[in-house]
Coordinates of C-alpha atoms in Angstrom, one line a residue:
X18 CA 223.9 -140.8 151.8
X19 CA 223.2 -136.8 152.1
X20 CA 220.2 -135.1 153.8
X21 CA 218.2 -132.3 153.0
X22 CA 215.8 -130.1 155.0
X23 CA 211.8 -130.4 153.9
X24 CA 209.7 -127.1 156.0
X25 CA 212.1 -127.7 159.0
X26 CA 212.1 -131.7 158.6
X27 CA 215.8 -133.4 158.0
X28 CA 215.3 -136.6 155.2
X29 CA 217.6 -139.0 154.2
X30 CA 219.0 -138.9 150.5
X31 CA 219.9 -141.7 148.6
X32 CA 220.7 -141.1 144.5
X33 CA 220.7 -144.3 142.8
X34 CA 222.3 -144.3 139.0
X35 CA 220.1 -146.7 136.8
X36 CA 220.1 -147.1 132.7
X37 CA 216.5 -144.5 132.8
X38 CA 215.9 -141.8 131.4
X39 CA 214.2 -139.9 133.5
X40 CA 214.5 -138.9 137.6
X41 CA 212.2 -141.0 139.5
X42 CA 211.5 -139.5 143.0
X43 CA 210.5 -142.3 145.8
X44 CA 209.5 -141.8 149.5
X45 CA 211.0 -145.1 151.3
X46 CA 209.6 -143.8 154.5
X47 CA 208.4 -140.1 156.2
X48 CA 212.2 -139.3 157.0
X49 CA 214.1 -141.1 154.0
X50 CA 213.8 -140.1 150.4
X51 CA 215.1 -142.2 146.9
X52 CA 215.9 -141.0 143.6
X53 CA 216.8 -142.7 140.7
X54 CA 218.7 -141.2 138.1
X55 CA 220.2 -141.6 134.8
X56 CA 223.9 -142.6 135.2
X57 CA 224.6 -139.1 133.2
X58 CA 222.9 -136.9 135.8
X59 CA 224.8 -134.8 137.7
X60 CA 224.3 -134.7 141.6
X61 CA 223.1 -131.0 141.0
X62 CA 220.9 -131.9 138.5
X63 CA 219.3 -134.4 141.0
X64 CA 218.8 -131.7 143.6
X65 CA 217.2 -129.0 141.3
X66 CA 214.8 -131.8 140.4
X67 CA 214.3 -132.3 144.3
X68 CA 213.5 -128.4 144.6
X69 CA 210.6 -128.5 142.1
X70 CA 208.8 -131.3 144.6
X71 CA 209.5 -130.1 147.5
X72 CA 205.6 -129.8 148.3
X73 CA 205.1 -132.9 146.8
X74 CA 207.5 -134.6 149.1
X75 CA 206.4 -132.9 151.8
X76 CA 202.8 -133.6 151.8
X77 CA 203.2 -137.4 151.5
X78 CA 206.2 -137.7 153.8
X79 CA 203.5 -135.9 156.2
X80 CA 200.7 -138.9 154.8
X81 CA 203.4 -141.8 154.9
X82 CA 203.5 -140.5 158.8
X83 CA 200.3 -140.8 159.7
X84 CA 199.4 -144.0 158.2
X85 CA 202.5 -145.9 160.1
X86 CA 201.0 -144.2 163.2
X87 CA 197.7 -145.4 162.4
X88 CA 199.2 -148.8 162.4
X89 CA 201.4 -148.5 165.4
X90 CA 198.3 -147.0 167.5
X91 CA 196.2 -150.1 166.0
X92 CA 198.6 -152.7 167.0
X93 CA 199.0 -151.2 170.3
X94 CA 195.4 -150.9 171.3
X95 CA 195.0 -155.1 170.3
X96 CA 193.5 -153.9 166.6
X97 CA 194.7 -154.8 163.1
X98 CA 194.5 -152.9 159.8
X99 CA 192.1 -154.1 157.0
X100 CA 192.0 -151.8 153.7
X101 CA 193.8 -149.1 155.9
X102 CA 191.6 -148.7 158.6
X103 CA 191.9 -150.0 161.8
X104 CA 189.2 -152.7 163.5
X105 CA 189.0 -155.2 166.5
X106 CA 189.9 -158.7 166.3
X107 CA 187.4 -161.0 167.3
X108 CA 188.0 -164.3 168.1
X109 CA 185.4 -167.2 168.2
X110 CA 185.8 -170.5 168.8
X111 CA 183.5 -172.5 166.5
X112 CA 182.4 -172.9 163.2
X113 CA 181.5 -170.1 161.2
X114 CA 182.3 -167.5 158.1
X115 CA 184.5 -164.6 158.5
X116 CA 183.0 -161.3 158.7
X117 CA 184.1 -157.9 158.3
X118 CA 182.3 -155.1 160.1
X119 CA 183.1 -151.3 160.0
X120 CA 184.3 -151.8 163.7
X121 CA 185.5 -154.9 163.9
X122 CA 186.6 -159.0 162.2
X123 CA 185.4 -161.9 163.2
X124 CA 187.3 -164.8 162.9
X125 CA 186.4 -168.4 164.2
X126 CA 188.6 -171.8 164.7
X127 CA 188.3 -174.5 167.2
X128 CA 191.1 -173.5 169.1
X129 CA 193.4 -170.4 170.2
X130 CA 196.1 -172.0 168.8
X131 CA 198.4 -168.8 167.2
X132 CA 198.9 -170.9 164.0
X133 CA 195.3 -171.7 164.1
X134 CA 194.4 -167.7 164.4
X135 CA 197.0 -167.3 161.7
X136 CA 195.1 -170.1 158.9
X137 CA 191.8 -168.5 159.8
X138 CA 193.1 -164.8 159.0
X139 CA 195.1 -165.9 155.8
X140 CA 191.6 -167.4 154.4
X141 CA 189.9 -164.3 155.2
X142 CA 192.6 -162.4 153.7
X143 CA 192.6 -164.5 150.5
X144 CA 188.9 -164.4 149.8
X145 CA 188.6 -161.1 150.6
X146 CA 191.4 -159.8 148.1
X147 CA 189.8 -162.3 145.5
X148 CA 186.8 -160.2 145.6
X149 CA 188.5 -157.2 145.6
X150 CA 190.7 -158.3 143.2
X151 CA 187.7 -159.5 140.5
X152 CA 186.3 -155.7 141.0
X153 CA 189.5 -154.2 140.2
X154 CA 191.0 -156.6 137.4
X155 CA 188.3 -155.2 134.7
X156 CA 190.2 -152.2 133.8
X157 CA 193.4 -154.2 133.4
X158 CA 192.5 -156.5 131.7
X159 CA 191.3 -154.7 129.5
X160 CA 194.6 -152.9 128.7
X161 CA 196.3 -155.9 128.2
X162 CA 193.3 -157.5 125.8
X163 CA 194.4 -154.4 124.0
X164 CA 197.9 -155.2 123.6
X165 CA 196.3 -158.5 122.4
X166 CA 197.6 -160.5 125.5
X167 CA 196.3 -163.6 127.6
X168 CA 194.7 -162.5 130.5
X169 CA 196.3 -163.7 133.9
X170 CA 195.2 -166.4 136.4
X171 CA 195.7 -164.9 139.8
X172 CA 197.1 -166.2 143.2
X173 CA 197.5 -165.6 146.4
X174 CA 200.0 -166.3 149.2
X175 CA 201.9 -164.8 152.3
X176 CA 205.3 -163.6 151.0
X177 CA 207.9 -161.9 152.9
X178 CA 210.1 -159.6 150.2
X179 CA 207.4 -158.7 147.5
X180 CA 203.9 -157.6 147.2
X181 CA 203.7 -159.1 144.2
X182 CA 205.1 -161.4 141.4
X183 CA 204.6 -162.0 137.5
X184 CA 205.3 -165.0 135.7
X185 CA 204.5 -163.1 132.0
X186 CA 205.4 -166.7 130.1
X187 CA 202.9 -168.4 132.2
X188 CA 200.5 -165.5 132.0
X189 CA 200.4 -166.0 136.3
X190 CA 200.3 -163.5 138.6
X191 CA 200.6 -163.8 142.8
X192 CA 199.7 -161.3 145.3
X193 CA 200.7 -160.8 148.9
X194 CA 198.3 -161.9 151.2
X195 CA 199.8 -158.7 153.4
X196 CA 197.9 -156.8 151.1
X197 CA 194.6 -157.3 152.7
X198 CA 196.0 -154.4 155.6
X199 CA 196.3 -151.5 153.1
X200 CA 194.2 -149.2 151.7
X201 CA 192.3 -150.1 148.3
X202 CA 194.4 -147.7 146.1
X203 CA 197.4 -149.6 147.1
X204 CA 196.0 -153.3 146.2
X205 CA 195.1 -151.5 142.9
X206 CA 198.5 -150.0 142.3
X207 CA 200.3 -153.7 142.6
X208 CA 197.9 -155.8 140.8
X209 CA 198.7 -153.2 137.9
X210 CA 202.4 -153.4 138.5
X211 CA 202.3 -156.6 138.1
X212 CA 199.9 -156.6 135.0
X213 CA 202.5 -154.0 133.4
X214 CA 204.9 -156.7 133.5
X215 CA 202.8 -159.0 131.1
X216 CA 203.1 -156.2 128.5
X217 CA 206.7 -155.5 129.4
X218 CA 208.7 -158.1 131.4
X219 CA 211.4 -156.0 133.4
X220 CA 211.9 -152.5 135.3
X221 CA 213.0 -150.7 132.2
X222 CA 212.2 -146.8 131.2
X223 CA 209.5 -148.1 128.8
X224 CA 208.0 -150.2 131.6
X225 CA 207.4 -147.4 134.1
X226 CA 206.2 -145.0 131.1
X227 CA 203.2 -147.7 130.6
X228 CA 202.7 -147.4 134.8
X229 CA 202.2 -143.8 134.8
X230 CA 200.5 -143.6 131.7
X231 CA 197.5 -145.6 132.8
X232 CA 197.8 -144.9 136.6
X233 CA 199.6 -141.2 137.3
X234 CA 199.4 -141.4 141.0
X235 CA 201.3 -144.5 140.8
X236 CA 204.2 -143.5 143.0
X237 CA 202.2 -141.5 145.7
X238 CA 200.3 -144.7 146.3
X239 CA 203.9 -147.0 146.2
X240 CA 204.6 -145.0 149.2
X241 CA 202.1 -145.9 151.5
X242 CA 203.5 -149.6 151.0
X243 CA 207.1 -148.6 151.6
X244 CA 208.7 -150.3 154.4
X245 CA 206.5 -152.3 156.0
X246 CA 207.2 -156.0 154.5

């Protein structure tokens, strides 16, 4: 692993050699940096690449900062992060439908019970990224009706090492409840990672040509998400 200086800032390097074609530049977290190269690129060729985003990197290392301090202050002052922003936790004991306002969630159970706490925020997580989900899926599904593909059932569950998964053969995909504590633009940029994978079923060049094509700002929103499974 090497380092490199950013206006005054020391990041980690790590070069990864894949079969691609192309350099693929990744922020893993403000200090630590990840590119992926073609096995026949030179370390040199990798850094001259790195010089021509070096604003680039620079500007989302700075916005990958500030969101994991958003969540640290949040979690600090007794608050969670829903879609990004940070809100109160409210806990009621009794029956009664979550709710979502701009200051604050309400949550009810008949107990205090953690696991009890944790069913009740799960089923507000779930229906909330259904409905999100079913305002978003339009546009991809309409990429792969164009590819002449099934469209997908979609699920949701806690998971602890993916934000999502694709079953292409089963036309099934599954999303991370976790999800429900990130901005918007990051829910989007899974649900179509995982739609990619019904019109190509691995992590090859051609898959991640179909990504940017239909969603440029792909990796910039990848990084908000990296690092905190």
């Amino acid at each position: 692993m090497e380092s490199l200086n950013i206006n005054g800032k020391t990041l980690r390097l790590t070069i990864q050699r894949k079969p691609i074609r192309n350099l693929i530049l990744r922020l893993k977290s403000p200090d630590e940096l990840l590119v992926s190269a073609p096995y026949a690129c030179s370390n040199a060729e990798v850094l001259r690449f790195i010089e021509t985003k070096r604003s680039w990197i620079a500007a989302h290392a700075e916005k990958l900062a500030r969101q994991q301090t958003r969540q640290a202050e949040a979690a600090a002052a007794g608050k969670i992060m829903v879609y990004g922003k940070p809100v109160q936790l409210q806990w009621v004991i009794g029956r009664g439908k979550a709710r979502l306002l701009p200051d604050r969630l309400v949550l009810y159970g008949p107990d205090t019970q953690p696991e009890t706490k944790q069913r009740a925020f799960d089923q507000f997580a779930k229906n909330s990224l259904e409905a999100e989900v079913e305002r978003l899926r339009p546009r991809w599904d309409q990429v792969v009706t164009d590819y002449h593909l099934a469209l997908p059932s979609i699920h949701y569950r806690r998971m602890t090492s993916r934000w999502g998964s694709c079953i292409p053969a089963k036309s099934k995909i599954t999303l991370n409840l976790k999800l429900v504590h990130y901005p918007l633009a990051c829910v989007d940029s899974v649900l179509w990672h995982e739609y990619a994978h019904l019109i190509v079923p691995n992590h090859s060049q051609r898959f991640y040509s179909v990504i940017l094509h239909h969603m440029p700002d792909y990796e910039v929103r990848k990084a908000l998400l990296n690092g905190d499974l």
